[in-house]
Coordinates of C-alpha atoms in Angstrom, one line a residue:
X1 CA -67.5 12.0 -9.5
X2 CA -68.7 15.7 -8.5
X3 CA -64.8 16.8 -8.9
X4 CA -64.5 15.2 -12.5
X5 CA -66.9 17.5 -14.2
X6 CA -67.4 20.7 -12.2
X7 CA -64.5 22.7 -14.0
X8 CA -66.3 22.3 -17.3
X9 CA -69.8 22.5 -16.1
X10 CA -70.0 25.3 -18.8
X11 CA -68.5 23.7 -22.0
X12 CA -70.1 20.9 -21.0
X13 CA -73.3 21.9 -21.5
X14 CA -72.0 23.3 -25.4
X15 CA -70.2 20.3 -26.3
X16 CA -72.1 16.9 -25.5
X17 CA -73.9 15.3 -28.5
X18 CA -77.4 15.3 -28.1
X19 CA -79.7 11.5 -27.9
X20 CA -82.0 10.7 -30.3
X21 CA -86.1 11.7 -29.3
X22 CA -86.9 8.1 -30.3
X23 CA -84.5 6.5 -27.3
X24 CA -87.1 7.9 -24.8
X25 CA -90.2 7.1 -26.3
X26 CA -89.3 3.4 -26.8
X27 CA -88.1 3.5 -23.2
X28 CA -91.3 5.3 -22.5
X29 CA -93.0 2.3 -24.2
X30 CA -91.9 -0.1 -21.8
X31 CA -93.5 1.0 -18.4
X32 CA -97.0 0.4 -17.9
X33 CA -97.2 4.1 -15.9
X34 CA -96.0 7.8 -16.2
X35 CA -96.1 8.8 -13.5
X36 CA -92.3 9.4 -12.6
X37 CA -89.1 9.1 -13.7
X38 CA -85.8 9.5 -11.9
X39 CA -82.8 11.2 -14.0
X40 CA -79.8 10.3 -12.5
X41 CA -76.6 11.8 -13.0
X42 CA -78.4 14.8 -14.9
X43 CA -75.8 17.0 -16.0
X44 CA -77.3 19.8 -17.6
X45 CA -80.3 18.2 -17.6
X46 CA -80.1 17.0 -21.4
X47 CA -81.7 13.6 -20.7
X48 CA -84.1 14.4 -17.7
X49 CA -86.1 17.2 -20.1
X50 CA -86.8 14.5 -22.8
X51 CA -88.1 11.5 -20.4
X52 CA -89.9 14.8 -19.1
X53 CA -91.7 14.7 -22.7
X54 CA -93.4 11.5 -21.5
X55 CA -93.8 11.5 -17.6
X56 CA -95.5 13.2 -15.4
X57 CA -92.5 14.2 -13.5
X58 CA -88.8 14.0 -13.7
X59 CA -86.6 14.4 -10.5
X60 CA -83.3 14.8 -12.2
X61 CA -80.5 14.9 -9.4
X62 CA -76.4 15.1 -9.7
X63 CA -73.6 15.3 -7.2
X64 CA -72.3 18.9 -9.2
X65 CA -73.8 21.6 -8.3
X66 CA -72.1 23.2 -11.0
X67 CA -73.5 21.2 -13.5
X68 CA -77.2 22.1 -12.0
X69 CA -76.2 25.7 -12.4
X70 CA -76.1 25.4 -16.0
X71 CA -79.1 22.8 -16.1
X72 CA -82.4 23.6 -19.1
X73 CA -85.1 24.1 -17.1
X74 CA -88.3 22.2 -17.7
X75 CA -92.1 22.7 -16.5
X76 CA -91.7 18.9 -15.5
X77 CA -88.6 18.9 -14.5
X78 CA -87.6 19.5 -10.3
X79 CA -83.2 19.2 -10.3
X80 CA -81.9 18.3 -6.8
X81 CA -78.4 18.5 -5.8
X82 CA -77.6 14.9 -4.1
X83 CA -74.4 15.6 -1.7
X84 CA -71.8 12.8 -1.4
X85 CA -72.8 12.5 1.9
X86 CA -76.5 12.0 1.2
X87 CA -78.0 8.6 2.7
X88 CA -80.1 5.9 0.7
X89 CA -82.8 6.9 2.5
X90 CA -82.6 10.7 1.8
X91 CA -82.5 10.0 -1.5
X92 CA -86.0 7.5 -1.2
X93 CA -87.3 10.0 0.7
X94 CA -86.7 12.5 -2.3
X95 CA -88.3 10.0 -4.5
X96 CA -91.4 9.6 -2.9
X97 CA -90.5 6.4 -1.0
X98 CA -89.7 2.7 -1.9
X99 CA -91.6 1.4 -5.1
X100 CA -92.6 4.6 -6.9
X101 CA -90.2 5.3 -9.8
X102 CA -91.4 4.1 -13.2
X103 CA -88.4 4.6 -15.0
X104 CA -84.4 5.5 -13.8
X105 CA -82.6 7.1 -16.7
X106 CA -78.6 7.4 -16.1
X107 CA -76.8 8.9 -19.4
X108 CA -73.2 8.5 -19.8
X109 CA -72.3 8.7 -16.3
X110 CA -73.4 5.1 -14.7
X111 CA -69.9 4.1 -14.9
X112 CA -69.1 6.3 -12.1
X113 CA -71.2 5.1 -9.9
X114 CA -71.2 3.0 -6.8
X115 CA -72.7 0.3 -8.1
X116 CA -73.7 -2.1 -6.2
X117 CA -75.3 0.9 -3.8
X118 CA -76.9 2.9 -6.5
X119 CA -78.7 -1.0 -8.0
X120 CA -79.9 -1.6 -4.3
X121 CA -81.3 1.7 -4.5
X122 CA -82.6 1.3 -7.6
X123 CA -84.2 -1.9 -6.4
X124 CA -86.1 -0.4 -3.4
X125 CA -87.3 3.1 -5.8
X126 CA -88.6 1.1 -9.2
X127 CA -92.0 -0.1 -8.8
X128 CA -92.9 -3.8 -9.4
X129 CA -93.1 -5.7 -12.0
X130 CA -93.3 -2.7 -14.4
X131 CA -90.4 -0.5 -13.7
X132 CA -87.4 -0.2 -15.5
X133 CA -83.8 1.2 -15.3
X134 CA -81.8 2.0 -18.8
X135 CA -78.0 3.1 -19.0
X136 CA -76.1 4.0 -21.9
X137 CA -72.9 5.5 -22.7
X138 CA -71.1 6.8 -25.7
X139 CA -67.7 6.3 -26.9
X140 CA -65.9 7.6 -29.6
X141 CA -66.8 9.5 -32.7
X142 CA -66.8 8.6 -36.7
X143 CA -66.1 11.5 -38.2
X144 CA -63.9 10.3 -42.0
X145 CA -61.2 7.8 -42.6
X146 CA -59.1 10.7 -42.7
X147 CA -59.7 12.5 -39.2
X148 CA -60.3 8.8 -38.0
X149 CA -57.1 8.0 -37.0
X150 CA -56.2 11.2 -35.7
X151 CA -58.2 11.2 -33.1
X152 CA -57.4 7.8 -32.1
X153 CA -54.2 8.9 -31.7
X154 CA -55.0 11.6 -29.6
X155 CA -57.0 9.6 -27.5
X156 CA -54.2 7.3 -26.2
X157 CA -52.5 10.9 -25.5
X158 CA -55.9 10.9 -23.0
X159 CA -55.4 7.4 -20.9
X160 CA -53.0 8.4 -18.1
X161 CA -55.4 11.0 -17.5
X162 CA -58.7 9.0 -17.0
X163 CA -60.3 7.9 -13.5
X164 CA -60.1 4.5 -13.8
X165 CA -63.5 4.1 -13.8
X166 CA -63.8 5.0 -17.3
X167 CA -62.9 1.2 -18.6
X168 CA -66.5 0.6 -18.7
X169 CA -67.1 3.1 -21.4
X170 CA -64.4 2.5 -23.2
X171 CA -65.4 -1.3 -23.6
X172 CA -69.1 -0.2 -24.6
X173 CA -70.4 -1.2 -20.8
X174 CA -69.5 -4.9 -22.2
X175 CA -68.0 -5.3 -18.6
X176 CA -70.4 -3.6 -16.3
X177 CA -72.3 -5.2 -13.9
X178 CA -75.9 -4.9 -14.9
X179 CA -77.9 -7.6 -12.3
X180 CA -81.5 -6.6 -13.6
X181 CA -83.5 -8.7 -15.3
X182 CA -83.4 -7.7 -19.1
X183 CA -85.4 -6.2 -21.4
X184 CA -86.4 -7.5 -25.3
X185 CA -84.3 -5.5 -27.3
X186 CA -82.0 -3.8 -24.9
X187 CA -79.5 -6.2 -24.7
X188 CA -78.2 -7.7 -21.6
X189 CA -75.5 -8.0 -19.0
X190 CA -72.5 -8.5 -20.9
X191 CA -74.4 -8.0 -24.5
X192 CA -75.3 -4.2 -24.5
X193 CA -77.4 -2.4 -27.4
X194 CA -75.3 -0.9 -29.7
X195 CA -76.9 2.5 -31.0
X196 CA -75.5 5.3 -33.4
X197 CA -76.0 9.2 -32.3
X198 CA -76.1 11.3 -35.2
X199 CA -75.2 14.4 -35.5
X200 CA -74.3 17.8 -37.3
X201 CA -70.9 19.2 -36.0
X202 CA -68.8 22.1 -36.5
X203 CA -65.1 22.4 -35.7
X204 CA -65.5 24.5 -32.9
X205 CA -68.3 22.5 -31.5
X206 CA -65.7 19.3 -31.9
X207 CA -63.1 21.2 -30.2
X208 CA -65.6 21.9 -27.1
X209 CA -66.5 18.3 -27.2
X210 CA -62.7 17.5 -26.3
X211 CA -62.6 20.3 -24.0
X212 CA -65.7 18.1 -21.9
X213 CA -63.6 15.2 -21.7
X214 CA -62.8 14.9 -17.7
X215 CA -59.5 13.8 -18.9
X216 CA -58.5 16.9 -20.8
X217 CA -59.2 19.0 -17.1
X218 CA -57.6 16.7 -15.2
X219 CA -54.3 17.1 -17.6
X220 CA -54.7 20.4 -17.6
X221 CA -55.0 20.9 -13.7
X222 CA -51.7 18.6 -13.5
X223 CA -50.3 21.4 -15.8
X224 CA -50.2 18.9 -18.8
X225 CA -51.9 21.1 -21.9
X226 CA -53.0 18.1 -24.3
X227 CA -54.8 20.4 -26.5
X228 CA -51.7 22.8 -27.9
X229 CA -51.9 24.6 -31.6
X230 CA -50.1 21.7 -32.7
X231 CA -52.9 19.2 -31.5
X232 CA -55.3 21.9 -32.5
X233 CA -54.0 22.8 -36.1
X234 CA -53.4 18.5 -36.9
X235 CA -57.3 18.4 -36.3
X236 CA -58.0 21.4 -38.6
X237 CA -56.4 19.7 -41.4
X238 CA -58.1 16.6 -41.0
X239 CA -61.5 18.2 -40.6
X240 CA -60.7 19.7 -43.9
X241 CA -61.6 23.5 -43.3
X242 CA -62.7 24.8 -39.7
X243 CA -66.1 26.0 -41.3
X244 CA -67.1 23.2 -42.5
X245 CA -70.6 21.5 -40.6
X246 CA -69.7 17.7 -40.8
X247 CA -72.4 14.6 -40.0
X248 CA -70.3 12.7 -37.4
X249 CA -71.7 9.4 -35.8
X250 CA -71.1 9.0 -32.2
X251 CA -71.2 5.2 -30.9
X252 CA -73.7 4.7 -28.0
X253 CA -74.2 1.6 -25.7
X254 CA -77.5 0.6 -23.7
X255 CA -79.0 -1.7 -21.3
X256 CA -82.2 -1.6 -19.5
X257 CA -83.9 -3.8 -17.1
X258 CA -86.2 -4.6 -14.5
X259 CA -86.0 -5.6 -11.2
X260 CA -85.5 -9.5 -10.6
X261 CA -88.5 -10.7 -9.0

């Protein structure tokens, strides 16, 4: 996963939608204690500063220490870079031993996971009964009925290009493997929340949100450019003047649970 996203730590950090304050306070609601949370997958660290708005403490780790680099740094917030080669027990030991994580946030990167080693870790770190462990994911972008179809077609340019992996989020994490027990109005393995992530967008932010895709590096490191004027310019017209501030709607997917007891 660390490869996928340390080229465009940077852009990254500019072009990635934002999640609404209200995800984390009704996740917040749902654990008796706040005393910790564990941010997984952090990034920048978009996520781990809001749980950090209603926990004591967030240990927000990633495999990138590229993407740490470029992470907002929080009073209540400790990053960690987790090498690949870092054991379950490392990581429990970083955590403050088995049983002592109130909530595990992983945003939009879950689906990269090894997954049936990060939920037996996640397993041993939640406390018990009250602990809880949410995942979402965002996937595509509603922009107008006239730029709609545009970038659906340039997405398909994207497939060849994306770790296979990526299926989950493309199917809304319909398909991933969520063995927790679930939580009222979460959804469920199989039947995920669906959520809408507004937002205010300029063309030039748009055209950084493409540039994040892993797919667009990988294309470009395997000398395939699938962002030329052409692409560029077809988007521009769409969009309908490259000044213009647009309200967008990104589609977002989510599941939380608790350990089965």
């Amino acid at each position: 996963m660390a490869g996928l996203f340390d080229k465009q730590a940077e852009v990254y950090l500019n072009g990635r939608p934002t999640y609404p304050k209200e995800w984390y306070s009704k996740l917040a609601a749902l654990t008796p204690h706040h005393t910790l949370a564990w941010d997984v997958g952090t990034g920048n660290g978009q996520a781990a500063i809001s749980v950090a708005e209603h926990y004591e403490q967030v240990i927000a780790t990633d495999v990138s220490e590229s993407q740490l680099q470029h992470a907002i740094p929080h009073p209540r917030v400790r990053y960690a870079h987790t090498a690949l080669n870092i054991t379950d027990e490392e990581v429990i030991a970083l955590l403050g031993g088995e049983d002592s994580v109130d909530l595990v946030t992983v945003a939009t990167a879950v689906h990269w996971f090894d997954l049936p080693k990060f939920y037996n870790l996640v397993s041993r770190l939640l406390k018990k009964p009250g602990g809880v462990l949410a995942v979402w994911t965002y996937g595509g972008i509603e922009v107008s009925p006239t730029f709609d179809p545009v970038m659906k077609r340039f997405h398909d340019t994207t497939l060849p290009f994306w770790d296979n992996r990526a299926h989950y989020a493309f199917d809304g994490y319909k398909t991933l493997p969520f063995p927790f027990q679930s939580v009222t109005g979460f959804g469920c393995e199989g039947n995920p929340l669906t959520l809408a992530v507004p937002a205010k967008l300029s063309f030039e932010g748009f055209l950084k949100y493409l540039k994040s895709w892993s797919a667009v590096t990988t294309a470009k490191y395997q000398g395939v450019d699938l962002l030329p004027e052409k692409v560029v310019k077809e988007f521009e017209a769409a969009w309908g003047d490259s000044k213009l501030i647009r309200s967008v709607s990104y589609k977002a997917f989510m599941l939380a649970g608790k350990v089965k007891l």
